[in-house]
XYZ file of C-alpha atoms in Angstrom:
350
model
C 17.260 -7.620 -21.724
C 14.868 -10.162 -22.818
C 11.040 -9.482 -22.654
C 7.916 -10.906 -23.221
C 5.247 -8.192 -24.613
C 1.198 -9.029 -25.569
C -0.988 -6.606 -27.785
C -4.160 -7.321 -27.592
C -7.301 -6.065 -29.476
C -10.659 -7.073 -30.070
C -11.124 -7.546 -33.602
C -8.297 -8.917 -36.452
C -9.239 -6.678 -39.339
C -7.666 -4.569 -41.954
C -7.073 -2.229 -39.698
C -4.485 0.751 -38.693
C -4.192 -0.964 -35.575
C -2.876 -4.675 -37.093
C -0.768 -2.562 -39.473
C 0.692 -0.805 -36.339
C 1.448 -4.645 -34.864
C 3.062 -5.712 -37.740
C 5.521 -2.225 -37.734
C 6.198 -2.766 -34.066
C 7.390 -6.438 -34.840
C 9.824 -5.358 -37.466
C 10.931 -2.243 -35.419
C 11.462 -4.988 -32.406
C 13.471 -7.161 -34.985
C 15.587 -4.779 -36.082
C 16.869 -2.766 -32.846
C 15.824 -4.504 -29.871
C 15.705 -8.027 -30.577
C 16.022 -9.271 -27.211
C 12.015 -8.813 -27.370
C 9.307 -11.369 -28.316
C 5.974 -10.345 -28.669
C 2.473 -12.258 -29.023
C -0.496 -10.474 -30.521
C -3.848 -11.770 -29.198
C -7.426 -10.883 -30.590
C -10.456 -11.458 -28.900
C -12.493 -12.369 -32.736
C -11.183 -12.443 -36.101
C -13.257 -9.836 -38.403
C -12.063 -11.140 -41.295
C -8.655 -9.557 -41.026
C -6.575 -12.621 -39.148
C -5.279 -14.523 -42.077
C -3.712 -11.736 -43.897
C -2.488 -10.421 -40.832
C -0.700 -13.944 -39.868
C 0.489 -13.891 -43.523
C 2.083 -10.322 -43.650
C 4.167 -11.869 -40.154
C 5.430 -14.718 -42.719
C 6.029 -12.396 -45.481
C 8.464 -9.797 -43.595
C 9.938 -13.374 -41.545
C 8.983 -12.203 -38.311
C 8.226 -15.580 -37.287
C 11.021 -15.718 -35.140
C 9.740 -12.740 -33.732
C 6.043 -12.340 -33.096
C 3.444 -14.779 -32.508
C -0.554 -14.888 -32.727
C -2.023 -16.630 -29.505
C -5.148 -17.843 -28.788
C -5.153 -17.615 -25.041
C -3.579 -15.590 -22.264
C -2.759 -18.847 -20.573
C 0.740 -17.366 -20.055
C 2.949 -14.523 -18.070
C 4.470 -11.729 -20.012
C 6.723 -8.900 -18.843
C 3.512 -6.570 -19.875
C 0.818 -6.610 -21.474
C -1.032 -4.235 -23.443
C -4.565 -3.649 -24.156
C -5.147 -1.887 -26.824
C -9.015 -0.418 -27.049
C -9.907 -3.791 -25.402
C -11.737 -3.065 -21.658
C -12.928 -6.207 -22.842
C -10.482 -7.501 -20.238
C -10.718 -5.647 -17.792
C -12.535 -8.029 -15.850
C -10.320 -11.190 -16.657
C -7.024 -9.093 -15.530
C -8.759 -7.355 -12.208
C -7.812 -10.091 -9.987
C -4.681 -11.504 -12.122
C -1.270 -10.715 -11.223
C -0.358 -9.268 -14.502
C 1.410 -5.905 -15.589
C -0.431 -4.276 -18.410
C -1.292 -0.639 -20.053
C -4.044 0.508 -22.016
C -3.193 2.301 -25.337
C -6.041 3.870 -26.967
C -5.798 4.559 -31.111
C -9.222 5.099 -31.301
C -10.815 8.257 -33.203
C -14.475 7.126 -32.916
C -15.483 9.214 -29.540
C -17.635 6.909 -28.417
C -15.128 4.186 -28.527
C -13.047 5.677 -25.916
C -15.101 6.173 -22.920
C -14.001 2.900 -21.541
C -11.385 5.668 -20.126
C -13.798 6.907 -17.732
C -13.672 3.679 -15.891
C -10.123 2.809 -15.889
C -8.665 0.094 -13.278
C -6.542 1.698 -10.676
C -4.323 -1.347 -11.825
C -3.327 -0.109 -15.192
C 0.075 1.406 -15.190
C -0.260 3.484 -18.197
C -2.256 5.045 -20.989
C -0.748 5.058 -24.199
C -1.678 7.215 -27.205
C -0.299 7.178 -30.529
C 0.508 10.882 -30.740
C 1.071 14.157 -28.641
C -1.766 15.752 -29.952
C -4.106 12.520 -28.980
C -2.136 12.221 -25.677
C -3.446 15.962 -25.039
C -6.720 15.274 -26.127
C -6.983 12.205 -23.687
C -5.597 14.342 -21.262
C -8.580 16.984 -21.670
C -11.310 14.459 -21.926
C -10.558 12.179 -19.225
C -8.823 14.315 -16.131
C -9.247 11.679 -13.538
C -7.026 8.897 -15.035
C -4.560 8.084 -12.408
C -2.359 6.140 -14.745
C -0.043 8.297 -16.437
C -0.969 8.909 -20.442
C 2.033 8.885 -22.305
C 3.442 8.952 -26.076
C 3.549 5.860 -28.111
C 4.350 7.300 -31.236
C 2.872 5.544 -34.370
C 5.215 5.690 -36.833
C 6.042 3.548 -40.774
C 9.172 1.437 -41.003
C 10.267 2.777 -44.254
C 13.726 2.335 -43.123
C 13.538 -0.849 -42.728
C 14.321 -3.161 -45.669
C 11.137 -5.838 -44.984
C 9.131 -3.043 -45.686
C 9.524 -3.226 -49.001
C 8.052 -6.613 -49.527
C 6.488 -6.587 -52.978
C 8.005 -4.787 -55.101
C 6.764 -6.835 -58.354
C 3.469 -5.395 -58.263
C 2.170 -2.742 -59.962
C -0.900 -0.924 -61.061
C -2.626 -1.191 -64.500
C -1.198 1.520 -66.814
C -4.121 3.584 -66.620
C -4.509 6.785 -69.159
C -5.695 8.535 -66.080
C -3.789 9.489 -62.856
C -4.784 8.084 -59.858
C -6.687 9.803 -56.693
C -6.413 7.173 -54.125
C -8.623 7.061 -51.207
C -7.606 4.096 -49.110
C -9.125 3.336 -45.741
C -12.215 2.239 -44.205
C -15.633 3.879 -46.001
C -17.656 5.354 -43.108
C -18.642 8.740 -42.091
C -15.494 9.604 -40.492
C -13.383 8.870 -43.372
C -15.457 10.317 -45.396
C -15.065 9.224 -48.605
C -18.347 11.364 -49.805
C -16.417 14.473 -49.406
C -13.676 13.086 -51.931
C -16.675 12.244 -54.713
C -17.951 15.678 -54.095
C -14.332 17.236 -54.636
C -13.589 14.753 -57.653
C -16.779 15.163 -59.805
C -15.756 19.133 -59.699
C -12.026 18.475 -60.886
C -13.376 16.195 -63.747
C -15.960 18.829 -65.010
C -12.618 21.275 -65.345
C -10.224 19.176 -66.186
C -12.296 16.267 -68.032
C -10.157 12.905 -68.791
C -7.216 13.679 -66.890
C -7.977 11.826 -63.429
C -9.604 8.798 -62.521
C -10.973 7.717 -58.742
C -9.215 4.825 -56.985
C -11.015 3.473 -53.778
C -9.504 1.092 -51.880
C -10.717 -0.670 -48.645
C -13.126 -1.869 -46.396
C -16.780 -0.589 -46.496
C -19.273 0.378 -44.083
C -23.208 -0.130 -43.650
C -22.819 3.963 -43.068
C -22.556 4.710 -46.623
C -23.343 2.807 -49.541
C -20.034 3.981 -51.790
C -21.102 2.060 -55.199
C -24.620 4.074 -55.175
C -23.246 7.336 -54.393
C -20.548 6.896 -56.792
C -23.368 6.049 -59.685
C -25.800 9.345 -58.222
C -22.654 11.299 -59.711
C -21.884 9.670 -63.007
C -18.313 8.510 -61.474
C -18.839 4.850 -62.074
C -17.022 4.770 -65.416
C -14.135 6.753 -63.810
C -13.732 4.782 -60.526
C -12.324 1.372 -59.510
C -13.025 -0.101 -56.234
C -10.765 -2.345 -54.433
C -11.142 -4.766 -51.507
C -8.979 -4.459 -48.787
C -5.423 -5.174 -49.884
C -3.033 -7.535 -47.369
C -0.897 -6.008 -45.461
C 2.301 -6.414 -46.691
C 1.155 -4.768 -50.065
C 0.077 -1.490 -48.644
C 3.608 0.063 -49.692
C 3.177 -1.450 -52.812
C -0.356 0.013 -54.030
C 1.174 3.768 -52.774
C 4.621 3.252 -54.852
C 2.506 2.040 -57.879
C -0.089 5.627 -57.624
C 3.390 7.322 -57.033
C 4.812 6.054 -59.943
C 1.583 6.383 -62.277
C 1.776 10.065 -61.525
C -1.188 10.058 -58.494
C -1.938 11.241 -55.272
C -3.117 10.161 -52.195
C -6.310 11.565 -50.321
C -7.514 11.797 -46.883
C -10.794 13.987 -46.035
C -10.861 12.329 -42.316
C -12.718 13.649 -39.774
C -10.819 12.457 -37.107
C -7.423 10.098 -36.680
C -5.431 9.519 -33.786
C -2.646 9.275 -35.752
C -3.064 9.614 -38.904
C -1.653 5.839 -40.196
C -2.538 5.535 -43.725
C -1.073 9.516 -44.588
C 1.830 8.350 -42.990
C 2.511 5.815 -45.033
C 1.947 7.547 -48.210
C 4.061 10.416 -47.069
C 6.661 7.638 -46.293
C 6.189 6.388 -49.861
C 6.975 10.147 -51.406
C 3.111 10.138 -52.298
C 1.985 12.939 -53.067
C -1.275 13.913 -50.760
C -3.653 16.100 -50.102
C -5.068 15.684 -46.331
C -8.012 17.073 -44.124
C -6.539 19.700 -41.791
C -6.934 17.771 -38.478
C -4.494 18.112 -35.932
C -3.058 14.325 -36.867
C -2.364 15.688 -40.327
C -1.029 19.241 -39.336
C 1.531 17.058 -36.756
C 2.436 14.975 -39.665
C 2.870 17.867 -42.172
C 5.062 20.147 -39.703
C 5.853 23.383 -40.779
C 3.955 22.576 -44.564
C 0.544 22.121 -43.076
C -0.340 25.125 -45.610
C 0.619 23.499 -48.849
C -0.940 20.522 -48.488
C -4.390 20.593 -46.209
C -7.647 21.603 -46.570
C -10.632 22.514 -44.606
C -12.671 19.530 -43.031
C -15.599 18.897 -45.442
C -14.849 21.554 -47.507
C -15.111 20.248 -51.170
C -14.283 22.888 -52.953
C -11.326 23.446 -51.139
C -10.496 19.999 -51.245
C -10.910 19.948 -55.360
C -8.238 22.805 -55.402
C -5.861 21.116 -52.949
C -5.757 17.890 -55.608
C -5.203 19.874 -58.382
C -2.150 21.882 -56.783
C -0.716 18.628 -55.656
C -0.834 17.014 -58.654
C 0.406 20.371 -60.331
C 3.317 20.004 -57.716
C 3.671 16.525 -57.922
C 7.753 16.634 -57.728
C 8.604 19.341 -55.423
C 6.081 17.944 -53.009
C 7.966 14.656 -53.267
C 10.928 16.500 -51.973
C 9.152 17.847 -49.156
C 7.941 14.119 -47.859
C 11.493 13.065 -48.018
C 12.160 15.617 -45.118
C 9.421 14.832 -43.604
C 9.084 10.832 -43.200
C 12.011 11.091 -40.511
C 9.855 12.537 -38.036
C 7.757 8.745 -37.925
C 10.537 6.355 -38.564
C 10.749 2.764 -36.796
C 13.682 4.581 -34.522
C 11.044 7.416 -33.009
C 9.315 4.598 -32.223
C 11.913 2.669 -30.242
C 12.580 5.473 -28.309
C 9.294 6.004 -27.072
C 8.851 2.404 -26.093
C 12.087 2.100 -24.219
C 10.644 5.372 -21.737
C 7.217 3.537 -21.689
C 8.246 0.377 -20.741
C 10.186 1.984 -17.650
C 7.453 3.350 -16.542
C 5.173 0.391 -16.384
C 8.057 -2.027 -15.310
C 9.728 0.405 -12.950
C-alpha cells in the first residue's frame, strides 16, 4: 500500500530527533517501500543542511523529502513535540498523531491540552509510554509504542567508513550529546579527573556536540586541569555518527552517558549498536536498553565516584562487553521498528 507520511518538528538541529528521521527513512526504504515521507520543520537551528545532506548521503532521495509548507494531503501526519500546530490543523481535515521524545519535563505539558482530534500519542519507548501514561491520565488518544531503534542492519548505515580518529596515546572517553544540565557532562569531568589521578596517562576526554548557555564546558574543563587531556568537537553530521563510535571502538575507548533523563536513550543506542563499549546512568531508558546486564554496566545518577569505577571496569572489560552488545543491539533494530509502525498506523488510519 502506498502512503504519504509528514514528521514534523520545530527546530532542524543536531538532534536525536533528526537522527530518528533519517533511521525511519532508511527503515521505510528497506522494508516498506511503498511509503514516502516528507519531514517538515517549523525553523532551522542550525541543524537543516547536514540533515538534508545525511538524506543524500544514505540516497534516500527517492525516499524522503524536506518541505517547506503543509500545502499538501498526506495519509497522516505526525507532530512530533510541535503543538505549534495545533492551531493550523484544528479546523483542517487532516489525520495526524502526536509523538512526544521529549525528556525535558517542561517540554511536554503541551499533553495536558491535547486536541480531541489527535488519533494517537506516540512515545519512543515502553517505559516513556508508561510515564506519559502516569503524567497525563486524561489523554483520550491512545499512547502507544513507537520504538526508537538504530539501523545497524542496514547497509547505508555504514556510510563513512574512511574516517578515523587521530591515533591518540590515550584511550578515548567519549561523551557525545548536547552539553546541558540534563546530560550532564559535569558529572563525567568529576568522574574523569578521579580516574586520571589513579591511573595518570592512560585516558584522555573526548567531548563531542552541541553546547548549552547552561554550562560553560571549556571553563569547567580548565577549573580541573583537564584542558591538556580533552578535545572538544562540534557537532558531527549525521551520517558520521557511526563513524566517530567505530573509530573510539577501535582506539580501545568507551562511550559515556551520565543523563538525567532520555526518552529513549538514542545516542547509547547507537554506541551499543557499534559494539562500544559504555558505561551509562541507570535511568530506566538505559536499564531497557541494557536488559538483563543493567548491573555490569550502569551507575548511580550523579554519582561520580561510582561513575569513575564503572569506566574503569568497562575499559578493563573492554572485549567481553563487546560480546554482550552484540546480543543486545537486536532488541532496537530497523525491523522492531517496522513492526511498531505497521500497529500504529492502523490505529490512526483505521
Amino acid at each position: 500500500m502506498n502512503t504519504k507520511i509528514c514528521f514534523a518538528y520545530p527546530w532542524a538541529t543536531f538532534g536525536g530527533c533528526e537522527r530518528v528521521f533519517i533511521n525511519r527513512a532508511m527503515a521505510f526504504k528497506k522494508h516498506l517501500p511503498g511509503v514516502q515521507v516528507d519531514f517538515f520543520f517549523l525553523s532551522d537551528g542550525g541543524g537543516l543542511k547536514s540533515f538534508s545532506a545525511a538524506l543524500e548521503k544514505y540516497n534516500l532521495k527517492g525516499v524522503a523529502s524536506v518541505v517547506h509548507s503543509l500545502d499538501r494531503s498526506y495519509d497522516l501526519l505526525s507532530l512530533v513535540d510541535c503543538p505549534q500546530l495545533f492551531s493550523m490543523l484544528s479546523s483542517a481535515n487532516q489525520r495526524y498523531i502526536v509523538e512526544c521524545h521529549t525528556g525535558y519535563d517542561e517540554n511536554r505539558q503541551y499533553l495536558s491540552t491535547l486536541p480531541s482530534e489527535c488519533r494517537a500519542v506516540a512515545a519512543p519507548s515502553a517505559r516513556f509510554r508508561e510515564l506519559l501514561s502516569k503524567e497525563f491520565p486524561t489523554v483520550q488518544a491512545p499512547i502507544l509504542e513507537l520504538a526508537n531503534f538504530v539501523p545497524w542492519d542496514i547497509d547505508e548505515y555504514q556510510a563513512d567508513k574512511d574516517i578515523f580518529l587521530p591515533e591518540w596515546t590515550r584511550r578515548p572517553i567519549l561523551f557525545f550529546g548536547r552539553m546541558d544540565k540534563l546530560k550532564d557532562p559535569i558529572s563525567l569531568l568529576d568522574a574523569f579527573e578521579m580516574i586520571e589521578r589513579r591511573r595518570k596517562g592512560e585516558f584522555m576526554l573526548l567531548l563531542c556536540g552541541p553546547k548549552s548557555i547552561e554550562i560553560d564546558i571549556e571553563r569547567e574543563i580548565a577549573n580541573r586541569g583537564l584542558s591538556g587531556i580533552s578535545v572538544l568537537l562540534p557537532p558531527i553530521p549525521f551520517h558520521a555518527a557511526s563513524t566517530l563510535l567505530d573509530s573510539v571502538r577501535r582506539a580501545g575507548g568507551v562511550f559515556v552517558s551520565p543523563s538525567r533523563g532520555e526518552s529513549f536513550g538514542l545516542s547509547a543506542a547507537e554506541a551499543i549498536s557499534s559494539l562500544l563499549p559504555s558505561a551509562l546512568s541507570n535511568i530506566d531508558a538505559h536499564l531497557d536498553l541494557l536488559s538483563d546486564f543493567g548491573d555490569l554496566y550502569t551507575f548511580p545518577i550523579g554519582d561520580e565516584n561510582a561513575l569513575a569505577g564503572r569506566i574503569e571496569y568497562v575499559f578493563d572489560n573492554h572485549s567481553g562487553t563487546q560480546d554482550v552488545f552484540r546480543k543486545l543491539r537486536s532488541n532496537f533494530s530497523a525491523e522492531r521498528f517496522v513492526r511498531d509502525w505497521e500497529c500504529l498506523l492502523n490505529e490512526a488510519l483505521g
